[in-house]
Coordinates of C-alpha atoms in Angstrom, one line a residue:
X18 CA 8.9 -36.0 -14.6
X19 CA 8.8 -33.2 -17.0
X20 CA 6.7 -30.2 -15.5
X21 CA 2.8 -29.7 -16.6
X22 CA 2.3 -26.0 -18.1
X23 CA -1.4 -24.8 -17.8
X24 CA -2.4 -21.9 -20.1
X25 CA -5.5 -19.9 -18.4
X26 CA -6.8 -18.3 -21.5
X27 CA -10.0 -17.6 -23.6
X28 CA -7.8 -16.8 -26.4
X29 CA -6.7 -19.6 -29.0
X30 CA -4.3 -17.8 -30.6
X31 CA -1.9 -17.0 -27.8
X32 CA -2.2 -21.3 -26.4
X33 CA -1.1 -22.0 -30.3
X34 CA 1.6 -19.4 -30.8
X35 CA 3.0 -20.2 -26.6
X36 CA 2.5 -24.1 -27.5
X37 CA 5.5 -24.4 -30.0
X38 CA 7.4 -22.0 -28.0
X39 CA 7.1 -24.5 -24.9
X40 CA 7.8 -27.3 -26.8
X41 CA 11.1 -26.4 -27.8
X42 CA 12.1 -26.6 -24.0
X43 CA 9.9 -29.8 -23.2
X44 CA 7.5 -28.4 -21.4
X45 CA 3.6 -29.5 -22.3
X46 CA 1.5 -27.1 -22.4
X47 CA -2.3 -27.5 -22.2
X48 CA -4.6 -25.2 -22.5
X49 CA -8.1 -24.6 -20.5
X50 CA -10.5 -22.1 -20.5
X51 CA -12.9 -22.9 -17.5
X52 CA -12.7 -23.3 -14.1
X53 CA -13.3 -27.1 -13.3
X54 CA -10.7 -27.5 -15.9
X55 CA -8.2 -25.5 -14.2
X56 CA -8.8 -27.1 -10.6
X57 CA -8.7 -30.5 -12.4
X58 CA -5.3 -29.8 -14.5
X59 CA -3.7 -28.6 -11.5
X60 CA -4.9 -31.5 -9.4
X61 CA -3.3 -34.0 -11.9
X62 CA 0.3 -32.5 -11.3
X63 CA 2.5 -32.0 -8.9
X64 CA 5.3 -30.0 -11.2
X65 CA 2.9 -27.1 -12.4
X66 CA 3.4 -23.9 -14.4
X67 CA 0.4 -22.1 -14.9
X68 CA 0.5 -18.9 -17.2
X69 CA -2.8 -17.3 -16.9
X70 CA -3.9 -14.5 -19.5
X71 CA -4.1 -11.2 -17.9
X72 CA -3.6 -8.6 -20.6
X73 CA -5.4 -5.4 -20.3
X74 CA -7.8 -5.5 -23.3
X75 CA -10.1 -8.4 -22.6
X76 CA -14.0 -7.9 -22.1
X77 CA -15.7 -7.2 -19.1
X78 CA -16.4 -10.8 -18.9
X79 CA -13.1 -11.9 -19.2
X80 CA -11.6 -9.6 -16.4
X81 CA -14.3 -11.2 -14.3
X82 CA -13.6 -14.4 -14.6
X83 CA -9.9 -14.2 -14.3
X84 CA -10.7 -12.1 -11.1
X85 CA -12.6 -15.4 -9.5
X86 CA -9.3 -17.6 -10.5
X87 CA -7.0 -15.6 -8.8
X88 CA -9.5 -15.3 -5.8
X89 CA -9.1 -19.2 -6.3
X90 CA -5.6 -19.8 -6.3
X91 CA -5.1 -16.9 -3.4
X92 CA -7.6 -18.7 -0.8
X93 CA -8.7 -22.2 -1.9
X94 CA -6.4 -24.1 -4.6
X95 CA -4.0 -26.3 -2.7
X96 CA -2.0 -27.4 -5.1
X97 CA 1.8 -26.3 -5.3
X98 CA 2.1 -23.9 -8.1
X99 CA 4.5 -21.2 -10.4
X100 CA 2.2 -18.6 -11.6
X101 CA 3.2 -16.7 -15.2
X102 CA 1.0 -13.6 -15.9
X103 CA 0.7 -13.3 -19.3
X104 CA 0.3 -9.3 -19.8
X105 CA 0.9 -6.6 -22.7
X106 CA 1.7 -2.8 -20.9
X107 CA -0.9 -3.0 -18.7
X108 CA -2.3 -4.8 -15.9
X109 CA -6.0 -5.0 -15.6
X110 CA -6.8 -2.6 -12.4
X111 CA -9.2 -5.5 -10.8
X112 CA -6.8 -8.1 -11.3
X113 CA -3.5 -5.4 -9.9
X114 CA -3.5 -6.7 -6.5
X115 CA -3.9 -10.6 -6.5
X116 CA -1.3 -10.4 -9.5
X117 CA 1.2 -8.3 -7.1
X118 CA 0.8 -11.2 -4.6
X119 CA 0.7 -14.6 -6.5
X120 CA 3.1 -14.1 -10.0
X121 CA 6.4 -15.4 -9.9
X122 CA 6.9 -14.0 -13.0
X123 CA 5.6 -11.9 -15.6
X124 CA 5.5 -12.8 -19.5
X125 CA 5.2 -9.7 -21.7
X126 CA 3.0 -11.1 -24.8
X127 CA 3.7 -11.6 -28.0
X128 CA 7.2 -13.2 -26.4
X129 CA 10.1 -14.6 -28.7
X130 CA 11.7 -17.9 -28.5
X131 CA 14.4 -16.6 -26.3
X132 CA 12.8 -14.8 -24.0
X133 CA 10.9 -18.4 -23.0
X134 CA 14.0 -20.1 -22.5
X135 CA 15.0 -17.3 -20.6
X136 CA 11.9 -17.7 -18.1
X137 CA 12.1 -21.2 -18.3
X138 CA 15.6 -20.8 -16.5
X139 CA 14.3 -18.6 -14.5
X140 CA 11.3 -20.7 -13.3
X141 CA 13.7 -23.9 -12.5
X142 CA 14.9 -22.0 -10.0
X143 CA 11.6 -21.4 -8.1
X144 CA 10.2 -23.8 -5.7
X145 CA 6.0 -24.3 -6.5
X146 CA 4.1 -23.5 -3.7
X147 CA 0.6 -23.3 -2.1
X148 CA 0.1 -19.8 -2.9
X149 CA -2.8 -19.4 0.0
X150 CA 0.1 -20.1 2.7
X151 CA 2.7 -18.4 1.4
X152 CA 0.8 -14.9 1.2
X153 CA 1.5 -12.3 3.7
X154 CA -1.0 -12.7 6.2
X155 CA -3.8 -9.7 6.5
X156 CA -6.8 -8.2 8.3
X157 CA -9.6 -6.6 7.3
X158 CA -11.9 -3.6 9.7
X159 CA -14.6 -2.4 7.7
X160 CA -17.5 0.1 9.0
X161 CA -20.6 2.1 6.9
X162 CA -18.2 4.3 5.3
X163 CA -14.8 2.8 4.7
X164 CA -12.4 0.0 5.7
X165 CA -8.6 -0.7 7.0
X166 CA -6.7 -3.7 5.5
X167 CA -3.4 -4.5 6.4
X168 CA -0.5 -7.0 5.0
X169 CA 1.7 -5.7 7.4
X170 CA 2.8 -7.6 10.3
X171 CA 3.4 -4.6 13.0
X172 CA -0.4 -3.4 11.8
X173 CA -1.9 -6.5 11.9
X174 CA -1.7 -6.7 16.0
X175 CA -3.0 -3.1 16.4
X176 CA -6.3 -3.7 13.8
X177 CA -6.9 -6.5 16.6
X178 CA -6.7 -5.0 20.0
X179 CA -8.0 -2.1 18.5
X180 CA -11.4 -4.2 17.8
X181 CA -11.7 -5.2 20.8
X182 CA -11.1 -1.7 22.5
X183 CA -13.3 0.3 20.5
X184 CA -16.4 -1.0 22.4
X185 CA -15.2 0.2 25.8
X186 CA -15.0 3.8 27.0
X187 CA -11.3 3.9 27.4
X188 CA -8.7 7.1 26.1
X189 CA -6.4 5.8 23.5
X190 CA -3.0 7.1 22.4
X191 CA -1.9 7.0 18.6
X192 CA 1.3 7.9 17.7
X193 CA 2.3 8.1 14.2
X194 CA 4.4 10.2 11.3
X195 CA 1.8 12.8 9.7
X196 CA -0.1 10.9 7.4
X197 CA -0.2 7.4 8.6
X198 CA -3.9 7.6 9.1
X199 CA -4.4 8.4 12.3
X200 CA -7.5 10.3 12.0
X201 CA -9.1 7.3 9.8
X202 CA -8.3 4.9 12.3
X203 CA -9.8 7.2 15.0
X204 CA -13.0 7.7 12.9
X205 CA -13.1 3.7 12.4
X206 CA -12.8 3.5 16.2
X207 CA -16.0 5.5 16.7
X208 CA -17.7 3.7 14.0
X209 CA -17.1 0.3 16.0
X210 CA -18.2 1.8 19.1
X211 CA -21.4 2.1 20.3
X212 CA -21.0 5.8 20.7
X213 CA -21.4 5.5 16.5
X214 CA -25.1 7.2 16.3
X215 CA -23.1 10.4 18.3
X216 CA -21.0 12.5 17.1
X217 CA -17.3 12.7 16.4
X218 CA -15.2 15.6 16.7
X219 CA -12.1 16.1 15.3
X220 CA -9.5 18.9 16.3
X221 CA -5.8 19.2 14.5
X222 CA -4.5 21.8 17.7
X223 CA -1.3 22.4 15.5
X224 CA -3.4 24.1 13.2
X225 CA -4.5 26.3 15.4
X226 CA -3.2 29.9 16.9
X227 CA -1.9 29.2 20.9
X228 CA -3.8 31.6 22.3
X229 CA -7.3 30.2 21.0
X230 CA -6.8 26.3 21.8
X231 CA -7.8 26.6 24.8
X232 CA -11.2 28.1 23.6
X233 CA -11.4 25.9 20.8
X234 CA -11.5 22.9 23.2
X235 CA -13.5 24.1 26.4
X236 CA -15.5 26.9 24.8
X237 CA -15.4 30.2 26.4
X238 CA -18.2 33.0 27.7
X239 CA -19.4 36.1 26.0
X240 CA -16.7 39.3 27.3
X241 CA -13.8 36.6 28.4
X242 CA -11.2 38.2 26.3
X243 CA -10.8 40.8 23.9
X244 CA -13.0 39.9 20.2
X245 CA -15.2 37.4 22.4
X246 CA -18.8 39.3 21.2
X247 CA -20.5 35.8 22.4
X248 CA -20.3 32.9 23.9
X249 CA -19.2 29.3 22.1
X250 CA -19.2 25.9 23.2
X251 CA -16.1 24.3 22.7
X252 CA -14.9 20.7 21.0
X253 CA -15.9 18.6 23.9
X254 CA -19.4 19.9 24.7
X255 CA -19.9 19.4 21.1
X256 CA -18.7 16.0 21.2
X257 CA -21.3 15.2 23.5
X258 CA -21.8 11.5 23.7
X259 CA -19.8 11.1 20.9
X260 CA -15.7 10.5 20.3
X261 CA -13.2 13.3 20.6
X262 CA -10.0 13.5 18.7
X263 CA -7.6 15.6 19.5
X264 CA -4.5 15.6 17.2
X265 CA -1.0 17.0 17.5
X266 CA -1.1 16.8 21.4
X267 CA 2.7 17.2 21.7
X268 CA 2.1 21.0 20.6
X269 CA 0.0 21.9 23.7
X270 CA 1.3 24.1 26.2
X271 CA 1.8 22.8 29.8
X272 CA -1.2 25.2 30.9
X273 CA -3.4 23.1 28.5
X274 CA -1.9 19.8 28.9
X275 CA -2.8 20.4 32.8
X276 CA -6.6 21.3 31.6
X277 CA -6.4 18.2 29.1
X278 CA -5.4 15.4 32.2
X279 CA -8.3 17.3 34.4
X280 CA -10.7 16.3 31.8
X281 CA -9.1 12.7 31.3
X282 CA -8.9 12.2 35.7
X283 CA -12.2 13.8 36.4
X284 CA -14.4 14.7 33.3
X285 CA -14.8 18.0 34.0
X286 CA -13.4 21.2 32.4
X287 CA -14.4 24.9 32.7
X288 CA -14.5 27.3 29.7
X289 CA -12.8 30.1 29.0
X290 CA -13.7 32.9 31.6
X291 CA -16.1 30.5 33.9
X292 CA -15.8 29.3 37.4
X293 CA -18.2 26.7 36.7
X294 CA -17.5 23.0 35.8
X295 CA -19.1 21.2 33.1
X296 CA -18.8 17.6 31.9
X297 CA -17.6 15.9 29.6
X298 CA -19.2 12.4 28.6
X299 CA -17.3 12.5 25.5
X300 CA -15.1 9.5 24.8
X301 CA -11.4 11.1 23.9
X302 CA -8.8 9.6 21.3
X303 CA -5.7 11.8 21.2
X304 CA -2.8 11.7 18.7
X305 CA 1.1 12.6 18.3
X306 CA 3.2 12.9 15.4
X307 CA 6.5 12.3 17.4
X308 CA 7.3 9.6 20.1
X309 CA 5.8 11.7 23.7
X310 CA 8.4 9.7 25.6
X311 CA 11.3 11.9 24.3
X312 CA 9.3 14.9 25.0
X313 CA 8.6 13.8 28.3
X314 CA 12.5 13.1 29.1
X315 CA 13.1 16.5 27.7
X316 CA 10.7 18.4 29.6
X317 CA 8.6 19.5 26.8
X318 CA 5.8 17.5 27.9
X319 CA 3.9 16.6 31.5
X320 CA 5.3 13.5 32.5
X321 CA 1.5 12.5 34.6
X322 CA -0.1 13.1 31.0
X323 CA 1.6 11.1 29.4
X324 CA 1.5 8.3 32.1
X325 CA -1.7 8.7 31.6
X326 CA -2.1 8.3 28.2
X327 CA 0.2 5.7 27.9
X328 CA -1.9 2.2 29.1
X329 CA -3.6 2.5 25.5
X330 CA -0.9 3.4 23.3
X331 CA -0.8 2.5 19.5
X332 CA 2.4 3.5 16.9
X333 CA 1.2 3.9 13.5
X334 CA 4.3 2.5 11.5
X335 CA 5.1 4.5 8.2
X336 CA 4.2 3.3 4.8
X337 CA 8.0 3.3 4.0
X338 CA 7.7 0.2 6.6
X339 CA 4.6 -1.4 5.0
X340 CA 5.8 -2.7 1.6
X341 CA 2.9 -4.7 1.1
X342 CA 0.0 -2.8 1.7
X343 CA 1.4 0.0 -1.3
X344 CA -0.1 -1.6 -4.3
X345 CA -4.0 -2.9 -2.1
X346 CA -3.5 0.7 -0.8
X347 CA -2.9 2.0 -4.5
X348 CA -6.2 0.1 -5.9
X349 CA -8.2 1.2 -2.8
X350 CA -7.1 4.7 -3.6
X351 CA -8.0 4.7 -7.3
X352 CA -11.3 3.4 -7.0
X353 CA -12.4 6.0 -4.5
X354 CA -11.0 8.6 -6.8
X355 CA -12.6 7.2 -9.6
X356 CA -15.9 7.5 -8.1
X357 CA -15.4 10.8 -6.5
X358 CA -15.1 12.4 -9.7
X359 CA -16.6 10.2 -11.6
X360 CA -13.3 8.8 -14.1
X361 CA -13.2 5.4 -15.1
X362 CA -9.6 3.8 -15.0
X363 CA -9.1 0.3 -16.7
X364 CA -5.6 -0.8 -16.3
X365 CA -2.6 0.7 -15.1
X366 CA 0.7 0.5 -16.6
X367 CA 3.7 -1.8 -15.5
X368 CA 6.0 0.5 -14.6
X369 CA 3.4 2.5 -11.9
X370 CA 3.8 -0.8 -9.2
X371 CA 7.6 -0.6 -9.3
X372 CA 7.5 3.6 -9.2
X373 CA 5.4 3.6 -5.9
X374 CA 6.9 0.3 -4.0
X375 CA 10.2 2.3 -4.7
X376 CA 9.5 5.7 -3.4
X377 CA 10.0 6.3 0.3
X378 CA 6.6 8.3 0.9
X379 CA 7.5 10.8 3.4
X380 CA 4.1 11.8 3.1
X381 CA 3.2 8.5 4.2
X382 CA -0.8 7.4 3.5
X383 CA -1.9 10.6 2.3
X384 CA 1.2 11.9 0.1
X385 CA -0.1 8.2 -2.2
X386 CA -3.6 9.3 -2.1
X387 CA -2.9 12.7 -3.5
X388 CA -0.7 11.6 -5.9
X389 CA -3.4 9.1 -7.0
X390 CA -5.8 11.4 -6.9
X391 CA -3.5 13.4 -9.3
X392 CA -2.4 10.7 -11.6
X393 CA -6.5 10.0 -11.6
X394 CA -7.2 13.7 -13.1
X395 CA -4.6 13.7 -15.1
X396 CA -5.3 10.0 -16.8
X397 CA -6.6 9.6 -20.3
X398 CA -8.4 6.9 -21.9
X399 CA -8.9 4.7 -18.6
X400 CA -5.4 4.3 -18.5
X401 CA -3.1 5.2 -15.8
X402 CA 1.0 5.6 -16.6
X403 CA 3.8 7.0 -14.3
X404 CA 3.5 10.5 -16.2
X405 CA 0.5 10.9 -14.6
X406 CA 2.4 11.2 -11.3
X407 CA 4.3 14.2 -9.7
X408 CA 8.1 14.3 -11.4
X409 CA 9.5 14.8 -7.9
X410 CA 8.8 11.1 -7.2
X411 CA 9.7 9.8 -10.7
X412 CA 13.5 12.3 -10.2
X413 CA 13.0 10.8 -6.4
X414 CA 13.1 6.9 -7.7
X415 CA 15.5 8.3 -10.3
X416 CA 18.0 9.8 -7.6
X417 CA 17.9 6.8 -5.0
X418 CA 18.8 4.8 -8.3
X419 CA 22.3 6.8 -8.6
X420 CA 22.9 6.8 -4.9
X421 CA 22.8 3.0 -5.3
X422 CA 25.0 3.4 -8.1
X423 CA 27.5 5.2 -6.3
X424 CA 27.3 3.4 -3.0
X425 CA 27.7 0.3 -5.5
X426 CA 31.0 1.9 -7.5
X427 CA 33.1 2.6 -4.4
X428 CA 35.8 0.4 -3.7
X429 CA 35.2 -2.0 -7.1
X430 CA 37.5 -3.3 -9.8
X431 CA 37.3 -1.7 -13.0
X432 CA 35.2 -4.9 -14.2
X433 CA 33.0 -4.5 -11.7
X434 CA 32.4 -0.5 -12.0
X435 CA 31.8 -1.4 -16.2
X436 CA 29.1 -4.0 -15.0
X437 CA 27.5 -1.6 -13.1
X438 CA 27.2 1.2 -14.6
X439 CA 26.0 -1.3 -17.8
X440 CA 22.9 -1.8 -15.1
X441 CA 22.0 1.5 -14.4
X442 CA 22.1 2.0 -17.8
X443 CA 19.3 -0.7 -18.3
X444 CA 17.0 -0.1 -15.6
X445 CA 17.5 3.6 -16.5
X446 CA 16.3 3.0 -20.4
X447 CA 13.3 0.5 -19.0
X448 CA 12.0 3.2 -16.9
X449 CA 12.3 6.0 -19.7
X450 CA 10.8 3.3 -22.1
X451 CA 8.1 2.5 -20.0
X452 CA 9.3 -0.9 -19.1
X453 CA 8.6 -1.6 -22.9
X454 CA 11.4 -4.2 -24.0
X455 CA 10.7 -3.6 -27.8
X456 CA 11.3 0.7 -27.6
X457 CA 14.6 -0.2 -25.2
X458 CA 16.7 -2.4 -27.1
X459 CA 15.9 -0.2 -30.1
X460 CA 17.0 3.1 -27.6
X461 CA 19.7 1.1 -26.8
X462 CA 20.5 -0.3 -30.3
X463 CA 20.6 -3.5 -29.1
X464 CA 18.4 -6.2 -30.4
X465 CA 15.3 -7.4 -27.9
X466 CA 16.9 -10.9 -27.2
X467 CA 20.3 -8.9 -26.3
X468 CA 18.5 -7.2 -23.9
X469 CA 16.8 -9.7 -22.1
X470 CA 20.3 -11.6 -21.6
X471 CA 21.8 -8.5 -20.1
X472 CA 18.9 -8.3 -17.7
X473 CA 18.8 -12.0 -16.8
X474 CA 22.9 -11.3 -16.4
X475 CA 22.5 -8.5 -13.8
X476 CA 19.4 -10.7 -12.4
X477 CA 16.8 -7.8 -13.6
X478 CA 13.8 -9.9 -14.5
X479 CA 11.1 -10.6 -12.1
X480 CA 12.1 -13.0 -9.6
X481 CA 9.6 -15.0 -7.5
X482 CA 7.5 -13.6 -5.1
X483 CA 9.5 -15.6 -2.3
X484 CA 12.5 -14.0 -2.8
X485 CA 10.9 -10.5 -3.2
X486 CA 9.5 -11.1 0.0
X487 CA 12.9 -11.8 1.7
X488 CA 14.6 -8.7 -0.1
X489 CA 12.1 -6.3 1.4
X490 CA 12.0 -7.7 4.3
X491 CA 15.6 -7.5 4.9
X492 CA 15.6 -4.2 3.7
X493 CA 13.1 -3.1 6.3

């Protein structure tokens, strides 16, 4: 039985032109343009390949519409599938994140006769599947402000316990690299508590001088030390009935890790230059950039502390360790940009997906929401491009590329060197290009069908999501 291909499309131009190029590799093509179509065309096959229109410039209408199909296929269609987005340069910015998790290939349009038989080769060698179970599984924590979703594995155990604890007057532990989102996780966990209506106090003591944490914390009495011309109440009277979070604990001293376990064993604490005890009905969160374990082993931190602290412990993992949540993390990121300063962004280039899923993010969480926020500024028309972004990450993606190239050269035939340096050569030109096949062959001066073989040679097209899955897993 010769596969079924399903164009999703409102356009009859593209079903014509993509008709007589299907034909010449036997594979039917029938076109549909609403929904009970679809369902029923995929119900009446059990060999399908549906390409689905997603290029940039449709209406409003349009975008909607293909929006509720890939809501469709990614929770209720259970029909074994390929996907094919049909794009041009851009991706529609509503449609970014379903696309990232159900197409096992794209199809830049107008495609050549070559370039189909191409992705027809391509395509026999993916297995159709029920897109719904073969999606990484997630979570979602939303409060009145904001909201945590997850595709990560190691994350998705913490957003559970963590929904559970929040309701009970408990002192958790979160350890994480700066950035990770600590501090939004904290705030969520007040949010979900009913300490919500109180306030929440948050403290960075690595940000601050020493020799005034201790005030900043417990407050201190007019005359206590030198430049103290009245009294102040400190971070946990503040707090009140409300949640505490104290970040960069590993930083204390041991003077103010012993005042910080008084408070946590007795709920009472004394300010600076009283004998009097006052407490604290404040529920407390604390957080560490580094793992307090080490610290404690070394001495550098109070070994009852952090026995304390560590019944509720949670570790953060780094965005370098969440591959899937980049691109939902990228489209949360844009639209809260958008509305902050009031932009409007439409579609995002090709290339931008690939850029950030490749960069290591040191900065974790909120190095990629300050580069969106700068790519955001910087955008024009309601488009967003990798030159928008800082050129450290597109040389950092650039240099990783030739460490993998030399890693790669070492120890290879002379054959084997040529081939490789042919592919850095390629992906090199794609990126400067823009991932535009057109502009590359002619920077290359070869023609467009010559390039697409050398990229299906040194298996550079988009392979299916399964596979993608399995390299990054493996590589993490």
């Amino acid at each position: 039985m010769h596969p079924l291909g399903i164009l999703y499309t409102s356009d009859s131009q593209i079903g014509l032109k993509l008709s007589k190029q299907l034909d010449e590799i036997n594979l039917k093509l029938t076109t549909v343009s609403c929904h009970e179509d679809l369902k029923h065309a995929l119900q009446e096959s059990s060999q399908t390949v549906l390409f689905i229109d997603l290029r940039a410039d449709q209406s409003i209408p349009e975008i909607e519409d293909r929006k509720s199909v890939l809501l469709y296929l990614r929770n209720q269609c259970e029909t074994p599938v390929k996907v094919v987005s049909i794009i041009d340069q851009f991706i529609p910015l509503e449609l970014l994140e379903s696309a990232h998790f159900l197409t096992d290939s794209y199809l830049e349009y107008p495609p050549v006769s070559d370039e189909i038989r191409i992705l027809s080769e391509d395509l026999d060698a993916i297995d159709p599947v029920v897109k719904s179970s073969h999606l990484p599984e997630s979570r979602h924590i939303f409060d009145q402000n904001k909201h945590v979703t997850t595709y990560t594995a190691a994350m998705i155990p913490i957003l559970d316990q963590i929904t559970k604890i929040a309701r009970h007057n408990v002192t958790l532990l979160l350890v994480g690299e700066t950035g990770t989102g600590k501090t939004t996780l904290a705030s969520m966990i007040h949010e979900l508590s009913p300490r919500s209506s109180e306030p929440f106090q948050n403290i960075a003591c690595g940000a601050l001088p020493s020799e005034l944490i201790e005030s900043e914390l417990f407050g201190h009495l007019r005359g206590s030390f030198t430049g103290a011309d009245r009294s102040k109440i400190g971070r946990f009277e503040a707090a009140g009935k409300g949640t505490l979070l104290l970040d960069e604990i590993d930083i204390l001293s041991s003077k103010d890790q012993a005042k910080l376990l008084k408070v946590i064993e007795t709920g009472q604490f004394e300010p600076v230059g009283s004998t009097e005890s006052r407490i604290s009905e404040a529920r407390l969160i604390v957080a560490a950039n580094v793992e307090l374990d080490e610290l404690t082993r070394n001495n550098k931190f109070r070994s009852d502390l952090y026995y304390r602290l560590n019944v509720l412990q949670f570790r953060l993992p780094a965005l370098r360790e969440r591959p899937h949540d980049i691109i939902p993390l990228t489209v949360q990121f844009i639209t809260e940009c958008c509305e902050q300063h009031g932009i409007t962004i439409t579609k995002i280039h090709r290339s931008v997906p690939d850029m950030l899923k490749r960069y290591q993010w040191p900065g974790n969480l909120r190095e990629l929401k300050n580069q969106i926020q700068r790519a955001v500024l910087f955008s024009n028309h309601g488009e967003l491009t990798s030159d928008e972004f800082s050129p450290n990450i597109i040389e950092e993606v650039s240099s990783c590329s030739q460490k993998e190239l030399h890693q790669d050269m070492e120890s290879k035939s002379l054959a084997d060197q040529v081939a490789i340096s042919e592919k850095h050569l390629l992906q090199k030109s794609l990126s400067e290009n823009g991932y535009r096949k057109t502009a590359t062959a002619k920077a290359l001066g070869i023609s467009r069908v010559g390039l697409y073989k050398k990229m299906r040679k040194y298996g550079m097209l988009e392979q299916s999501k399964t596979s993608s899955m399995k390299k990054i897993q493996a590589e993490n």
